[in-house]
Tab-separated table of C-alpha atoms in Angstrom:
chain	number	residue	atom	x	y	z
Y	1	PRO	CA	36.797	0.427	20.402
Y	2	GLU	CA	38.534	-0.285	16.918
Y	3	GLN	CA	41.463	-1.725	18.313
Y	4	MET	CA	42.051	-2.519	22.281
Y	5	PRO	CA	45.036	-0.992	24.135
Y	6	LYS	CA	47.212	-2.897	26.556
Y	7	LEU	CA	45.882	-3.461	29.677
Y	8	ALA	CA	47.554	-3.440	32.867
Y	9	GLY	CA	47.633	-7.001	34.849
Y	10	ALA	CA	47.687	-8.084	37.918
Y	11	PRO	CA	47.839	-6.039	40.747
Y	12	PHE	CA	45.857	-2.983	38.975
Y	13	HIS	CA	43.799	-4.932	36.639
Y	14	ALA	CA	42.405	-2.733	34.223
Y	15	TYR	CA	39.645	-2.821	31.734
Y	16	VAL	CA	37.595	-0.905	28.641
Y	17	ASP	CA	34.173	-0.779	27.815
Y	18	CYS	CA	33.247	-2.077	24.791
Y	19	ASP	CA	29.568	-1.407	23.064
Y	20	VAL	CA	28.426	-4.362	21.148
Y	21	VAL	CA	25.867	-3.392	17.993
Y	22	PHE	CA	23.535	-5.725	16.763
Y	23	ASP	CA	21.952	-4.397	13.645
Y	24	THR	CA	18.655	-5.512	13.006
Y	25	ASN	CA	18.225	-3.848	9.686
Y	26	ARG	CA	19.472	-6.957	8.276
Y	27	ASP	CA	17.495	-9.535	5.915
Y	28	VAL	CA	19.197	-12.352	7.545
Y	29	VAL	CA	17.631	-10.982	11.092
Y	30	THR	CA	14.324	-12.536	11.977
Y	31	GLY	CA	11.990	-12.148	14.824
Y	32	GLY	CA	12.571	-14.215	18.163
Y	33	ALA	CA	15.340	-14.897	19.857
Y	34	VAL	CA	19.122	-14.842	18.627
Y	35	CYS	CA	22.441	-16.104	20.782
Y	36	LEU	CA	25.708	-15.761	19.503
Y	37	ASP	CA	28.865	-17.176	20.768
Y	38	VAL	CA	31.462	-14.494	20.314
Y	39	PRO	CA	35.211	-16.003	21.027
Y	40	LEU	CA	37.413	-13.395	22.466
Y	41	LEU	CA	41.313	-13.728	21.668
Y	42	ILE	CA	43.437	-12.536	24.130
Y	43	LYS	CA	47.153	-12.834	23.996
Y	44	GLY	CA	49.000	-15.209	26.552
Y	45	ALA	CA	45.589	-15.513	28.199
Y	46	PRO	CA	43.074	-18.735	27.534
Y	47	ARG	CA	40.590	-18.327	24.907
Y	48	VAL	CA	37.196	-16.736	26.141
Y	49	VAL	CA	33.862	-17.218	24.866
Y	50	VAL	CA	31.119	-14.555	25.394
Y	51	ARG	CA	27.798	-15.279	24.599
Y	52	VAL	CA	25.718	-12.813	22.955
Y	53	VAL	CA	21.706	-12.934	23.291
Y	54	ALA	CA	18.849	-10.912	21.866
Y	55	GLU	CA	15.366	-10.781	22.031
Y	56	VAL	CA	13.747	-9.294	18.481
Y	57	ASP	CA	10.863	-8.009	18.205
Y	58	VAL	CA	9.511	-7.471	14.963
Y	59	PRO	CA	7.617	-4.135	14.486
Y	60	ARG	CA	3.818	-4.938	13.402
Y	61	ALA	CA	0.721	-3.532	13.415
Y	62	ALA	CA	-3.234	-5.166	12.976
Y	63	LEU	CA	-6.303	-3.735	11.502
Y	64	SER	CA	-9.392	-3.676	13.273
Y	65	SER	CA	-10.897	-4.055	9.417
Y	66	ASP	CA	-9.402	-5.254	6.605
Y	67	ALA	CA	-12.291	-4.884	3.852
Y	68	LEU	CA	-14.287	-1.345	3.425
Y	69	ASP	CA	-17.633	-0.963	1.388
Y	70	PHE	CA	-18.844	2.388	0.550
Y	71	GLY	CA	-21.979	1.196	-1.495
Y	72	ASP	CA	-23.144	4.172	-3.900
Y	73	VAL	CA	-21.905	7.452	-3.324
Y	74	LYS	CA	-22.744	10.825	-5.734
Y	75	VAL	CA	-20.342	11.721	-8.256
Y	76	GLY	CA	-19.037	15.126	-6.654
Y	77	HIS	CA	-19.785	13.971	-2.626
Y	78	ARG	CA	-17.568	11.934	-0.550
Y	79	LEU	CA	-17.999	9.291	2.159
Y	80	THR	CA	-15.834	8.544	4.734
Y	81	LYS	CA	-14.876	5.490	6.591
Y	82	TYR	CA	-12.690	4.555	9.721
Y	83	VAL	CA	-10.039	1.964	9.466
Y	84	GLN	CA	-8.080	1.316	13.170
Y	85	LEU	CA	-4.314	0.409	13.339
Y	86	HIS	CA	-3.418	-0.860	16.717
Y	87	ASN	CA	0.375	-1.643	17.403
Y	88	ASP	CA	0.131	-5.024	19.419
Y	89	GLY	CA	3.899	-5.430	19.667
Y	90	ALA	CA	6.310	-4.116	21.889
Y	91	VAL	CA	8.582	-2.097	19.641
Y	92	PRO	CA	7.436	1.267	17.833
Y	93	SER	CA	5.865	1.070	14.146
Y	94	ALA	CA	6.654	3.124	11.339
Y	95	TRP	CA	3.433	2.512	8.956
Y	96	SER	CA	2.550	4.063	5.845
Y	97	VAL	CA	-0.185	3.498	3.047
Y	98	VAL	CA	1.473	2.431	-0.149
Y	99	LYS	CA	-0.035	4.295	-3.371
Y	100	PRO	CA	-1.343	2.226	-5.751
Y	101	ALA	CA	-0.093	2.011	-9.412
Y	102	LYS	CA	-1.858	4.638	-11.715
Y	103	ARG	CA	-4.515	3.935	-12.900
Y	104	GLY	CA	-5.375	6.056	-15.946
Y	105	GLU	CA	-5.804	9.588	-15.796
Y	106	GLY	CA	-7.260	11.620	-12.592
Y	107	ARG	CA	-7.023	11.221	-8.929
Y	108	GLU	CA	-7.116	8.096	-6.964
Y	109	PRO	CA	-10.692	7.641	-6.097
Y	110	PHE	CA	-9.596	5.959	-2.338
Y	111	ARG	CA	-7.584	8.110	0.049
Y	112	PHE	CA	-6.120	7.941	3.186
Y	113	ALA	CA	-5.574	10.232	5.997
Y	114	PRO	CA	-3.458	10.475	7.737
Y	115	SER	CA	-1.396	8.247	5.731
Y	116	ARG	CA	1.813	7.521	7.472
Y	117	GLY	CA	2.652	7.867	11.171
Y	118	VAL	CA	4.509	5.815	14.101
Y	119	LEU	CA	2.621	3.637	16.813
Y	120	GLN	CA	4.112	3.480	20.036
Y	121	PRO	CA	3.575	-0.355	21.550
Y	122	GLY	CA	-0.327	-0.393	22.609
Y	123	GLU	CA	-0.976	2.726	20.808
Y	124	ARG	CA	-3.884	2.768	18.336
Y	125	VAL	CA	-4.712	5.257	15.517
Y	126	ASN	CA	-7.913	5.808	13.332
Y	127	VAL	CA	-7.277	6.330	9.654
Y	128	LYS	CA	-9.899	7.534	7.716
Y	129	ALA	CA	-10.690	6.624	4.252
Y	130	HIS	CA	-12.456	8.634	1.614
Y	131	PHE	CA	-14.329	7.702	-1.188
Y	132	GLU	CA	-14.819	10.208	-3.695
Y	133	PRO	CA	-16.202	9.216	-6.995
Y	134	ARG	CA	-15.300	10.712	-10.345
Y	135	ALA	CA	-17.655	11.705	-12.945
Y	136	ASP	CA	-15.133	9.565	-15.311
Y	137	SER	CA	-15.630	6.483	-13.727
Y	138	GLY	CA	-19.112	5.649	-14.929
Y	139	ASP	CA	-21.578	3.655	-12.918
Y	140	GLU	CA	-18.994	0.533	-12.860
Y	141	PRO	CA	-18.600	-0.561	-9.003
Y	142	LEU	CA	-14.830	0.475	-8.280
Y	143	ALA	CA	-12.673	-1.647	-6.146
Y	144	ARG	CA	-8.993	-1.120	-5.024
Y	145	ARG	CA	-6.489	-3.248	-2.604
Y	146	HIS	CA	-4.356	-0.592	-0.696
Y	147	ALA	CA	-1.003	-2.093	1.379
Y	148	ILE	CA	-0.170	-0.730	4.549
Y	149	ARG	CA	3.549	-1.217	4.805
Y	150	VAL	CA	5.178	-1.144	8.387
Y	151	GLU	CA	8.706	-0.813	8.698
Y	152	HIS	CA	11.443	-3.175	9.025
Y	153	ASN	CA	8.678	-5.998	8.915
Y	154	PRO	CA	8.414	-7.555	5.280
Y	155	GLU	CA	4.880	-8.575	5.492
Y	156	LEU	CA	1.990	-6.099	4.162
Y	157	LEU	CA	-1.198	-5.073	5.456
Y	158	PHE	CA	-4.142	-4.968	2.934
Y	159	VAL	CA	-7.638	-2.864	2.839
Y	160	SER	CA	-10.077	-3.436	0.190
Y	161	CYS	CA	-12.289	-0.753	-0.951
Y	162	ARG	CA	-15.301	-1.212	-2.842
Y	163	GLY	CA	-17.734	1.556	-4.124
Y	164	ALA	CA	-19.862	2.803	-7.128
Y	165	GLY	CA	-19.987	6.693	-8.202
Y	166	ARG	CA	-23.405	7.683	-9.025
Y	167	ALA	CA	-24.449	10.155	-11.234
Y	168	ALA	CA	-27.171	12.151	-10.134
Y	169	ASP	CA	-30.144	10.971	-12.198
Y	170	VAL	CA	-32.563	14.314	-13.613
Y	171	ARG	CA	-35.455	13.267	-15.910
Y	172	CYS	CA	-38.015	15.669	-17.685
Y	173	ASP	CA	-41.165	13.992	-18.548
Y	174	HIS	CA	-42.808	17.377	-19.537
Y	175	CYS	CA	-39.729	18.978	-21.268
Y	176	GLU	CA	-41.716	19.211	-24.532
Y	177	ASP	CA	-44.635	20.627	-22.980
Y	178	ALA	CA	-42.883	23.245	-20.987
Y	179	ALA	CA	-40.756	24.361	-23.758
Y	180	HIS	CA	-43.932	24.718	-25.803
Y	181	ALA	CA	-45.431	26.798	-23.136
Y	182	ALA	CA	-42.637	29.035	-22.128
Y	183	LEU	CA	-42.765	29.601	-26.380
Y	184	VAL	CA	-46.274	30.810	-26.235
Y	185	ALA	CA	-45.857	32.528	-23.156
Y	186	GLN	CA	-43.122	34.696	-24.564
Y	187	ARG	CA	-45.490	35.613	-28.311
Y	188	TRP	CA	-47.894	36.564	-25.830
Y	189	ARG	CA	-45.903	39.267	-24.344
Y	190	HIS	CA	-44.414	39.915	-27.603
Y	191	ASP	CA	-47.773	40.252	-29.134
Y	192	ALA	CA	-49.046	42.298	-26.283
Y	193	ARG	CA	-46.259	44.950	-26.636
Y	194	THR	CA	-47.290	45.691	-29.728
């Protein structure tokens, strides 16, 4: 309660249940053991000190790999690889992939699905990492470092993604000969009709 009511004394001792709330969302709270002595002031009674003890476990997750190499992928195609997230802590972990800063126009070539979720203690999830190169990316290799944030944990996890988009290499060695043959055939058909 906000304010303690007057309690009956002897011979009918009364009591009031109190809830103690420990807010771990504060920046000053770190993981590990927390011990706090709280003095209780009771009018007309000796001073009483209550020791409050808590074990704070910061939500966390571990990555199966911190680097994915997609190699060469044809423009317009998509290659999928997997990375696994594992909650090796004792409390649930809400996680999300942080969207990278926009680079130029168009869609980001590396995407993750699912891009967020909640892992219970001991749980694992396979996250798909897609690489779909765009035609405007050229033949230069692409490299991005994607962050994964676990809520209430100041440390970020990082996955480095590398890949290169390759345009279809179409070459016609006899294009002029083929065009000339088509032109001759067309004239021959035209001459045969007349």
